[in-house]
mmCIF file of C-alpha atoms and ligand atoms in Angstrom:
data_model
loop_
_atom_site.group_PDB
_atom_site.id
_atom_site.type_symbol
_atom_site.label_atom_id
_atom_site.label_comp_id
_atom_site.label_asym_id
_atom_site.label_seq_id
_atom_site.Cartn_x
_atom_site.Cartn_y
_atom_site.Cartn_z
ATOM 1 C CA MET J 1 109.995 120.966 82.348
ATOM 2 C CA GLU J 2 106.398 119.729 82.183
ATOM 3 C CA THR J 3 105.503 116.483 83.918
ATOM 4 C CA VAL J 4 103.884 113.532 82.125
ATOM 5 C CA VAL J 5 102.146 110.556 83.765
ATOM 6 C CA SER J 6 100.628 107.458 82.224
ATOM 7 C CA GLY J 7 99.971 103.848 83.135
ATOM 8 C CA ILE J 8 98.816 100.498 81.829
ATOM 9 C CA ARG J 9 96.900 97.824 83.746
ATOM 10 C CA PRO J 10 98.750 94.517 83.984
ATOM 11 C CA THR J 11 95.935 92.213 82.927
ATOM 12 C CA GLY J 12 97.862 90.221 80.343
ATOM 13 C CA LYS J 13 100.243 91.029 77.549
ATOM 14 C CA LEU J 14 100.385 94.406 75.799
ATOM 15 C CA HIS J 15 98.438 94.534 72.537
ATOM 16 C CA LEU J 16 98.756 96.780 69.505
ATOM 17 C CA GLY J 17 96.102 99.109 70.988
ATOM 18 C CA ASN J 18 98.294 99.691 74.039
ATOM 19 C CA TYR J 19 101.308 100.242 71.831
ATOM 20 C CA PHE J 20 99.827 102.666 69.307
ATOM 21 C CA GLY J 21 97.472 104.317 71.817
ATOM 22 C CA ALA J 22 100.024 104.872 74.550
ATOM 23 C CA VAL J 23 103.524 103.352 74.441
ATOM 24 C CA LYS J 24 104.444 104.932 71.105
ATOM 25 C CA ASN J 25 103.990 108.356 72.683
ATOM 26 C CA PHE J 26 105.844 107.313 75.853
ATOM 27 C CA LEU J 27 108.907 106.616 73.704
ATOM 28 C CA LYS J 28 108.952 110.105 72.256
ATOM 29 C CA MET J 29 107.883 111.927 75.398
ATOM 30 C CA GLN J 30 110.557 110.404 77.625
ATOM 31 C CA LYS J 31 113.129 112.450 75.707
ATOM 32 C CA GLU J 32 111.235 115.725 76.041
ATOM 33 C CA TYR J 33 109.446 115.733 79.395
ATOM 34 C CA ASN J 34 109.733 114.704 83.012
ATOM 35 C CA CYS J 35 107.978 111.331 82.612
ATOM 36 C CA TYR J 36 106.434 108.867 85.036
ATOM 37 C CA PHE J 37 105.278 105.603 83.435
ATOM 38 C CA PHE J 38 103.839 103.023 85.768
ATOM 39 C CA ILE J 39 102.181 99.612 85.879
ATOM 40 C CA ALA J 40 98.693 100.032 87.327
ATOM 41 C CA ASP J 41 98.543 96.928 89.499
ATOM 42 C CA TYR J 42 96.156 98.437 92.082
ATOM 43 C CA HIS J 43 93.733 99.091 89.213
ATOM 44 C CA SER J 44 94.011 95.513 87.997
ATOM 45 C CA LEU J 45 92.637 94.223 91.329
ATOM 46 C CA THR J 46 89.121 95.187 90.240
ATOM 47 C CA THR J 47 89.107 91.965 88.200
ATOM 48 C CA HIS J 48 90.451 89.772 91.062
ATOM 49 C CA PRO J 49 93.674 88.224 89.663
ATOM 50 C CA THR J 50 95.187 85.349 91.675
ATOM 51 C CA PRO J 51 98.403 86.240 93.580
ATOM 52 C CA GLY J 52 100.438 84.240 91.044
ATOM 53 C CA ASP J 53 98.820 85.906 88.033
ATOM 54 C CA LEU J 54 99.230 89.362 89.522
ATOM 55 C CA HIS J 55 103.014 89.103 89.870
ATOM 56 C CA GLY J 56 103.476 87.368 86.515
ATOM 57 C CA ASN J 57 101.419 90.016 84.726
ATOM 58 C CA VAL J 58 103.339 92.893 86.315
ATOM 59 C CA LYS J 59 106.618 91.299 85.302
ATOM 60 C CA GLN J 60 105.375 90.768 81.755
ATOM 61 C CA VAL J 61 104.307 94.408 81.296
ATOM 62 C CA LEU J 62 107.581 95.639 82.792
ATOM 63 C CA ALA J 63 109.594 93.497 80.363
ATOM 64 C CA GLU J 64 107.389 94.721 77.516
ATOM 65 C CA TYR J 65 107.777 98.399 78.480
ATOM 66 C CA LEU J 66 111.556 97.937 78.425
ATOM 67 C CA ALA J 67 111.532 95.872 75.213
ATOM 68 C CA CYS J 68 109.587 98.654 73.485
ATOM 69 C CA GLY J 69 112.349 101.082 74.419
ATOM 70 C CA LEU J 70 111.204 102.801 77.600
ATOM 71 C CA ASP J 71 114.398 104.021 79.191
ATOM 72 C CA PRO J 72 114.604 103.779 82.997
ATOM 73 C CA GLU J 73 117.377 106.398 83.017
ATOM 74 C CA ALA J 74 115.281 108.932 81.088
ATOM 75 C CA ALA J 75 111.810 108.214 82.543
ATOM 76 C CA THR J 76 110.678 107.031 85.958
ATOM 77 C CA ILE J 77 109.288 103.544 85.392
ATOM 78 C CA TYR J 78 107.576 102.112 88.451
ATOM 79 C CA ILE J 79 104.970 99.785 89.843
ATOM 80 C CA GLN J 80 101.930 101.592 91.245
ATOM 81 C CA SER J 81 101.738 99.495 94.431
ATOM 82 C CA ASP J 82 105.367 100.391 95.216
ATOM 83 C CA VAL J 83 104.068 103.898 95.916
ATOM 84 C CA PRO J 84 101.379 103.504 98.596
ATOM 85 C CA GLU J 85 101.140 107.306 98.797
ATOM 86 C CA VAL J 86 98.827 106.868 95.781
ATOM 87 C CA ALA J 87 96.382 105.028 98.047
ATOM 88 C CA GLU J 88 96.411 107.855 100.585
ATOM 89 C CA LEU J 89 95.827 110.503 97.929
ATOM 90 C CA THR J 90 92.954 108.371 96.576
ATOM 91 C CA LEU J 91 91.365 108.293 100.027
ATOM 92 C CA LEU J 92 91.658 112.064 100.343
ATOM 93 C CA MET J 93 90.292 112.696 96.834
ATOM 94 C CA ASN J 94 87.397 110.257 97.450
ATOM 95 C CA MET J 95 85.930 112.734 99.942
ATOM 96 C CA ASN J 96 85.099 115.109 97.106
ATOM 97 C CA ALA J 97 84.078 112.580 94.450
ATOM 98 C CA TYR J 98 80.321 112.127 94.281
ATOM 99 C CA LEU J 99 78.387 108.904 93.909
ATOM 100 C CA GLY J 100 76.224 110.236 91.059
ATOM 101 C CA GLU J 101 79.123 111.272 88.856
ATOM 102 C CA LEU J 102 81.010 108.018 89.518
ATOM 103 C CA GLU J 103 77.963 105.920 88.692
ATOM 104 C CA ARG J 104 77.456 107.815 85.445
ATOM 105 C CA THR J 105 80.900 107.064 83.931
ATOM 106 C CA THR J 106 80.682 104.894 80.830
ATOM 107 C CA SER J 107 83.435 102.518 81.933
ATOM 108 C CA PHE J 108 81.654 101.845 85.248
ATOM 109 C CA LYS J 109 78.325 101.237 83.534
ATOM 110 C CA ASP J 110 80.019 98.950 80.975
ATOM 111 C CA LYS J 111 81.798 96.901 83.621
ATOM 112 C CA ALA J 112 78.678 96.672 85.774
ATOM 113 C CA ARG J 113 76.795 95.304 82.758
ATOM 114 C CA LYS J 114 79.535 92.862 81.749
ATOM 115 C CA GLN J 115 80.321 91.500 85.202
ATOM 116 C CA PRO J 116 77.153 91.913 87.291
ATOM 117 C CA GLU J 117 78.522 89.421 89.822
ATOM 118 C CA ASN J 118 81.483 91.686 90.625
ATOM 119 C CA VAL J 119 80.414 95.325 90.822
ATOM 120 C CA ASN J 120 82.916 96.196 93.554
ATOM 121 C CA ALA J 121 83.608 99.594 95.102
ATOM 122 C CA GLY J 122 87.024 99.641 93.414
ATOM 123 C CA LEU J 123 85.269 99.754 90.043
ATOM 124 C CA LEU J 124 83.151 102.667 91.187
ATOM 125 C CA THR J 125 86.095 104.693 92.477
ATOM 126 C CA TYR J 126 88.430 103.665 89.622
ATOM 127 C CA PRO J 127 88.478 107.247 88.207
ATOM 128 C CA VAL J 128 89.535 108.587 91.606
ATOM 129 C CA LEU J 129 92.493 106.200 91.787
ATOM 130 C CA MET J 130 93.403 107.204 88.258
ATOM 131 C CA ALA J 131 93.181 110.886 89.210
ATOM 132 C CA ALA J 132 95.479 110.201 92.175
ATOM 133 C CA ASP J 133 97.993 108.495 89.822
ATOM 134 C CA ILE J 134 98.133 111.601 87.687
ATOM 135 C CA LEU J 135 97.847 114.320 90.330
ATOM 136 C CA ILE J 136 100.391 112.738 92.659
ATOM 137 C CA HIS J 137 103.143 113.916 90.289
ATOM 138 C CA ARG J 138 101.171 117.064 89.398
ATOM 139 C CA ALA J 139 101.207 116.100 85.732
ATOM 140 C CA ALA J 140 100.370 118.472 82.908
ATOM 141 C CA LYS J 141 100.122 115.881 80.134
ATOM 142 C CA VAL J 142 98.758 112.337 79.972
ATOM 143 C CA PRO J 143 99.424 110.248 76.840
ATOM 144 C CA VAL J 144 96.519 107.795 76.462
ATOM 145 C CA GLY J 145 94.252 106.282 73.826
ATOM 146 C CA LYS J 146 90.770 107.527 73.053
ATOM 147 C CA ASP J 147 89.118 105.093 75.466
ATOM 148 C CA GLN J 148 90.597 106.982 78.443
ATOM 149 C CA GLU J 149 89.148 110.371 77.523
ATOM 150 C CA GLN J 150 86.329 110.231 80.044
ATOM 151 C CA ASN J 151 88.624 109.140 82.870
ATOM 152 C CA LEU J 152 90.859 112.114 82.082
ATOM 153 C CA GLU J 153 87.825 114.392 82.166
ATOM 154 C CA MET J 154 87.089 113.103 85.681
ATOM 155 C CA THR J 155 90.686 113.803 86.723
ATOM 156 C CA ARG J 156 90.330 117.390 85.530
ATOM 157 C CA LYS J 157 87.079 117.709 87.431
ATOM 158 C CA PHE J 158 88.602 116.402 90.685
ATOM 159 C CA ALA J 159 91.725 118.550 90.328
ATOM 160 C CA GLY J 160 89.705 121.704 89.676
ATOM 161 C CA ARG J 161 87.351 120.909 92.545
ATOM 162 C CA PHE J 162 90.247 120.442 94.979
ATOM 163 C CA ASN J 163 91.768 123.744 93.886
ATOM 164 C CA ARG J 164 88.438 125.526 94.353
ATOM 165 C CA ILE J 165 87.606 123.995 97.730
ATOM 166 C CA TYR J 166 90.961 124.963 99.177
ATOM 167 C CA ASN J 167 91.266 128.157 97.174
ATOM 168 C CA GLN J 168 94.675 127.278 95.771
ATOM 169 C CA GLU J 169 96.093 126.676 92.302
ATOM 170 C CA TYR J 170 97.753 123.535 93.594
ATOM 171 C CA PHE J 171 97.051 120.865 90.972
ATOM 172 C CA ASN J 172 97.651 121.333 87.260
ATOM 173 C CA ILE J 173 94.599 120.586 85.153
ATOM 174 C CA PRO J 174 96.094 117.739 83.089
ATOM 175 C CA GLN J 175 95.436 117.334 79.371
ATOM 176 C CA SER J 176 95.337 114.136 77.332
ATOM 177 C CA PHE J 177 98.095 114.184 74.769
ATOM 178 C CA ASN J 178 98.967 112.804 71.340
ATOM 179 C CA TYR J 179 101.359 115.263 69.716
ATOM 180 C CA GLY J 180 98.668 117.611 68.446
ATOM 181 C CA GLU J 181 96.608 114.811 66.924
ATOM 182 C CA GLU J 182 93.336 113.165 67.911
ATOM 183 C CA LEU J 183 93.634 110.413 70.503
ATOM 184 C CA VAL J 184 93.965 107.011 68.848
ATOM 185 C CA LYS J 185 91.484 104.145 68.867
ATOM 186 C CA ILE J 186 92.919 100.885 67.546
ATOM 187 C CA PRO J 187 90.150 98.485 66.527
ATOM 188 C CA GLY J 188 90.007 94.762 67.245
ATOM 189 C CA LEU J 189 89.703 91.910 64.762
ATOM 190 C CA ASP J 190 86.113 91.004 65.550
ATOM 191 C CA GLY J 191 84.459 93.639 63.412
ATOM 192 C CA SER J 192 83.492 96.277 65.960
ATOM 193 C CA GLY J 193 84.857 98.146 68.931
ATOM 194 C CA LYS J 194 88.363 98.690 70.236
ATOM 195 C CA MET J 195 91.142 96.179 70.627
ATOM 196 C CA GLY J 196 91.109 95.109 74.264
ATOM 197 C CA LYS J 197 92.576 92.491 76.540
ATOM 198 C CA SER J 198 89.298 91.097 77.722
ATOM 199 C CA GLU J 199 87.549 91.184 74.341
ATOM 200 C CA GLY J 200 89.525 88.283 72.798
ATOM 201 C CA ASN J 201 90.111 90.369 69.682
ATOM 202 C CA GLY J 202 93.692 91.460 70.355
ATOM 203 C CA LEU J 203 97.038 91.112 68.652
ATOM 204 C CA TYR J 204 99.769 91.007 71.269
ATOM 205 C CA LEU J 205 103.327 92.305 70.969
ATOM 206 C CA ALA J 206 104.522 88.947 72.262
ATOM 207 C CA ASP J 207 102.469 86.889 69.765
ATOM 208 C CA ASP J 208 104.558 84.641 67.511
ATOM 209 C CA GLU J 209 104.307 84.543 63.743
ATOM 210 C CA LYS J 210 101.931 81.619 63.536
ATOM 211 C CA THR J 211 99.519 83.104 66.058
ATOM 212 C CA ILE J 212 99.444 86.459 64.274
ATOM 213 C CA ARG J 213 98.755 84.923 60.873
ATOM 214 C CA LYS J 214 96.015 82.748 62.315
ATOM 215 C CA LYS J 215 94.289 85.630 64.104
ATOM 216 C CA VAL J 216 94.471 88.015 61.145
ATOM 217 C CA MET J 217 93.235 85.452 58.609
ATOM 218 C CA LYS J 218 90.204 84.842 60.850
ATOM 219 C CA ALA J 219 89.339 88.565 61.150
ATOM 220 C CA VAL J 220 85.765 89.523 60.312
ATOM 221 C CA THR J 221 85.122 91.024 56.831
ATOM 222 C CA ASP J 222 82.157 90.957 54.428
ATOM 223 C CA GLN J 223 81.297 89.949 50.843
ATOM 224 C CA GLY J 224 83.332 92.800 49.344
ATOM 225 C CA PRO J 225 82.265 96.043 47.634
ATOM 226 C CA THR J 226 79.824 95.810 44.728
ATOM 227 C CA GLU J 227 80.052 99.441 43.561
ATOM 228 C CA PRO J 228 83.160 101.550 43.023
ATOM 229 C CA ASN J 229 84.074 104.001 45.813
ATOM 230 C CA SER J 230 81.492 102.626 48.228
ATOM 231 C CA VAL J 231 81.625 103.336 51.966
ATOM 232 C CA MET J 232 83.757 100.814 53.826
ATOM 233 C CA PRO J 233 81.795 98.768 56.353
ATOM 234 C CA GLU J 234 83.233 98.914 59.895
ATOM 235 C CA PRO J 235 84.947 95.484 59.981
ATOM 236 C CA VAL J 236 86.800 96.250 56.755
ATOM 237 C CA ARG J 237 87.591 99.833 57.801
ATOM 238 C CA ASN J 238 89.141 98.304 60.937
ATOM 239 C CA LEU J 239 91.575 96.208 58.902
ATOM 240 C CA TYR J 240 92.628 99.320 56.984
ATOM 241 C CA THR J 241 93.131 101.200 60.265
ATOM 242 C CA LEU J 242 95.472 98.431 61.413
ATOM 243 C CA LEU J 243 97.233 98.528 58.050
ATOM 244 C CA GLU J 244 97.743 102.273 58.473
ATOM 245 C CA VAL J 245 99.657 101.800 61.727
ATOM 246 C CA VAL J 246 101.914 98.910 60.704
ATOM 247 C CA SER J 247 102.380 99.225 56.927
ATOM 248 C CA THR J 248 103.901 101.775 54.555
ATOM 249 C CA PRO J 249 101.718 104.513 53.000
ATOM 250 C CA ASP J 250 102.271 102.876 49.601
ATOM 251 C CA THR J 251 100.785 99.620 50.810
ATOM 252 C CA VAL J 252 97.760 101.406 52.289
ATOM 253 C CA GLU J 253 97.255 103.289 49.020
ATOM 254 C CA TYR J 254 97.544 100.107 46.968
ATOM 255 C CA PHE J 255 94.854 98.287 48.948
ATOM 256 C CA THR J 256 92.621 101.369 49.149
ATOM 257 C CA GLU J 257 92.643 101.608 45.381
ATOM 258 C CA LYS J 258 91.836 97.925 45.116
ATOM 259 C CA PHE J 259 88.841 98.451 47.395
ATOM 260 C CA ASN J 260 87.641 101.534 45.549
ATOM 261 C CA SER J 261 87.800 99.734 42.204
ATOM 262 C CA CYS J 262 86.065 96.628 43.632
ATOM 263 C CA GLU J 263 89.122 94.488 42.873
ATOM 264 C CA ILE J 264 89.976 93.858 46.493
ATOM 265 C CA ARG J 265 90.653 90.309 47.631
ATOM 266 C CA TYR J 266 90.410 90.287 51.415
ATOM 267 C CA GLY J 267 92.685 87.241 51.571
ATOM 268 C CA ASP J 268 95.507 89.323 50.023
ATOM 269 C CA LEU J 269 94.802 92.258 52.319
ATOM 270 C CA LYS J 270 94.943 89.998 55.363
ATOM 271 C CA LYS J 271 98.146 88.303 54.200
ATOM 272 C CA GLN J 272 99.836 91.677 53.818
ATOM 273 C CA LEU J 273 98.508 92.909 57.172
ATOM 274 C CA ALA J 274 99.730 89.752 58.926
ATOM 275 C CA GLU J 275 103.107 90.072 57.203
ATOM 276 C CA ASP J 276 103.585 93.653 58.381
ATOM 277 C CA ILE J 277 102.484 92.876 61.936
ATOM 278 C CA VAL J 278 104.925 89.954 62.048
ATOM 279 C CA LYS J 279 107.683 92.311 60.876
ATOM 280 C CA PHE J 280 106.731 94.877 63.493
ATOM 281 C CA ASN J 281 106.572 92.307 66.306
ATOM 282 C CA ALA J 282 109.617 90.178 65.558
ATOM 283 C CA PRO J 283 112.337 92.345 67.161
ATOM 284 C CA LEU J 284 110.054 93.274 70.077
ATOM 285 C CA ARG J 285 109.202 89.665 70.758
ATOM 286 C CA GLU J 286 112.831 88.690 70.952
ATOM 287 C CA ARG J 287 113.675 91.520 73.326
ATOM 288 C CA ILE J 288 110.670 90.706 75.531
ATOM 289 C CA LEU J 289 111.958 87.150 75.945
ATOM 290 C CA ASP J 290 115.518 88.325 76.703
ATOM 291 C CA ILE J 291 114.496 90.956 79.219
ATOM 292 C CA SER J 292 111.988 88.668 80.983
ATOM 293 C CA ALA J 293 114.838 86.254 81.650
ATOM 294 C CA ASP J 294 117.025 88.947 83.244
ATOM 295 C CA ALA J 295 115.742 89.031 86.816
ATOM 296 C CA ALA J 296 118.621 91.182 88.104
ATOM 297 C CA TYR J 297 117.959 93.886 85.528
ATOM 298 C CA LEU J 298 114.204 93.924 86.215
ATOM 299 C CA GLN J 299 114.883 94.242 89.923
ATOM 300 C CA LYS J 300 117.278 97.127 89.352
ATOM 301 C CA VAL J 301 114.740 98.978 87.205
ATOM 302 C CA VAL J 302 111.962 98.465 89.750
ATOM 303 C CA ASN J 303 114.099 99.731 92.629
ATOM 304 C CA MET J 304 115.218 102.786 90.716
ATOM 305 C CA GLY J 305 111.670 103.654 89.701
ATOM 306 C CA LYS J 306 110.281 103.114 93.159
ATOM 307 C CA GLU J 307 112.745 105.527 94.723
ATOM 308 C CA LYS J 308 112.150 108.302 92.198
ATOM 309 C CA ALA J 309 108.359 107.916 92.132
ATOM 310 C CA GLN J 310 108.124 107.794 95.911
ATOM 311 C CA ALA J 311 110.102 110.982 96.363
ATOM 312 C CA SER J 312 107.736 112.856 94.050
ATOM 313 C CA ALA J 313 104.601 111.257 95.547
ATOM 314 C CA ALA J 314 105.620 111.828 99.162
ATOM 315 C CA LYS J 315 106.159 115.542 98.483
ATOM 316 C CA THR J 316 102.653 115.925 97.003
ATOM 317 C CA VAL J 317 100.938 113.984 99.779
ATOM 318 C CA LYS J 318 102.738 116.060 102.417
ATOM 319 C CA GLU J 319 101.617 119.291 100.749
ATOM 320 C CA VAL J 320 98.051 118.048 100.244
ATOM 321 C CA ARG J 321 97.854 117.089 103.927
ATOM 322 C CA GLU J 322 98.952 120.595 104.877
ATOM 323 C CA ILE J 323 96.453 122.205 102.502
ATOM 324 C CA ILE J 324 93.629 120.060 103.904
ATOM 325 C CA GLY J 325 94.559 121.128 107.413
ATOM 326 C CA PHE J 326 96.318 118.189 109.060
ATOM 327 C CA LYS J 327 98.780 119.702 111.517
ATOM 328 C CA PRO J 328 101.364 118.228 113.874
ATOM 329 C CA PHE J 329 100.770 118.729 117.607
HETATM 330 P P1 TYM I 1 94.571 100.154 79.833
HETATM 331 O O1 TYM I 1 95.469 99.308 80.668
HETATM 332 O O2 TYM I 1 93.250 99.609 79.420
HETATM 333 O O3 TYM I 1 95.314 100.602 78.522
HETATM 334 C C1 TYM I 1 96.604 101.195 78.594
HETATM 335 C C2 TYM I 1 96.766 102.261 77.544
HETATM 336 O O4 TYM I 1 96.512 101.727 76.252
HETATM 337 C C3 TYM I 1 95.504 102.490 75.606
HETATM 338 N N1 TYM I 1 94.649 101.591 74.827
HETATM 339 C C4 TYM I 1 94.267 101.855 73.575
HETATM 340 N N2 TYM I 1 94.531 102.891 72.771
HETATM 341 C C5 TYM I 1 94.014 102.845 71.524
HETATM 342 N N3 TYM I 1 93.259 101.825 71.052
HETATM 343 C C6 TYM I 1 92.962 100.772 71.837
HETATM 344 N N4 TYM I 1 92.247 99.759 71.365
HETATM 345 C C7 TYM I 1 93.467 100.747 73.163
HETATM 346 N N5 TYM I 1 93.383 99.878 74.185
HETATM 347 C C8 TYM I 1 94.110 100.422 75.195
HETATM 348 C C9 TYM I 1 94.699 103.133 76.728
HETATM 349 O O5 TYM I 1 94.045 104.283 76.262
HETATM 350 C C10 TYM I 1 95.783 103.432 77.720
HETATM 351 O O6 TYM I 1 96.433 104.633 77.407
HETATM 352 N N6 TYM I 1 92.821 103.297 83.290
HETATM 353 C C11 TYM I 1 93.945 103.006 82.424
HETATM 354 C C12 TYM I 1 95.265 102.798 83.148
HETATM 355 C C13 TYM I 1 95.629 103.919 84.043
HETATM 356 C C14 TYM I 1 96.134 105.190 83.643
HETATM 357 C C15 TYM I 1 96.335 105.905 84.860
HETATM 358 C C16 TYM I 1 96.418 105.772 82.434
HETATM 359 C C17 TYM I 1 95.551 103.888 85.401
HETATM 360 N N7 TYM I 1 95.976 105.093 85.906
HETATM 361 C C18 TYM I 1 96.817 107.218 84.853
HETATM 362 C C19 TYM I 1 96.905 107.084 82.426
HETATM 363 C C20 TYM I 1 97.109 107.778 83.638
HETATM 364 C C21 TYM I 1 93.625 101.727 81.654
HETATM 365 O O7 TYM I 1 92.853 100.915 82.086
HETATM 366 O O8 TYM I 1 94.369 101.565 80.527
#
């Protein structure tokens, strides 16, 4: 059975981008593949969380994974830092990752521009840590959103390079995966770009009704179309993209027709969108609260995941050490 690996950084609550870009596929894949889904807490250190925030955020994402329906019996659900073998594999892979290619990645350049006061080495080698996450279980498939495409490309590069240097077909060359479709990009509410945790444009799974309605009603739009069948401007297109993921096809068709015939009232569109997001969130929100309060269950899940993930990781690191040439005396 093919192996699947994916992770999410614990830097706050999960938003609809995380859900429709990643978690939705996790739910299906856990029934069909050998899955490892983890919480990328090492990765989150690039933004310097306080010790209290770090633990709280990990707990929140774990509860949210479980509330969404990730099944700890079917998939291995674990916390990245519970598997320090990942750090060793990162160190080994770093030896064949080159400064030029790391500096050229879009996410590094973006972060360096946005937080010039904190361009740490962890940001630079982020793609190597991500490659180690994936290669440590020798994954074939990686369910992610569109924003992770370049990181996946780096993983393929590092895996292929390792295989070539040591003249072995050891690592799979992992592919990004979305059930035969394009990778998803869920937009934010601020008119441009993707929904993200740090952008302040996100709708969270744990948001309550009032918060959702308030955020959606404030979303950026424009004056409305003046000619029939005109091209949708990006902010409006974004609202329709959100509608497509949470509403029925009939609803999407109804509002598309309204736009095309210049009869659209954005207030109505937003009300409907908010309504459907509230409907989508309500059961999740309740389960998140229940599961967060069940410390014994969370602990059980974490222990189970740690054991399974460590067994797989330790095997890979042992084999990689042998391939590289470490030998016992
Ligand atoms: P992160 O934590 O930013 O996001 C987690 C997952 O959610 C997807 N995602 C989106 N998909 C569509 N539209 C959006 N607006 C959107 N925002 C987020 C991401 O594509 C991702 O699948 N580097 C990764 C975490 C990571 C990882 C890994 C992933 C670390 N190691 C190994 C896969 C395999 C990240 O920062 O994702």
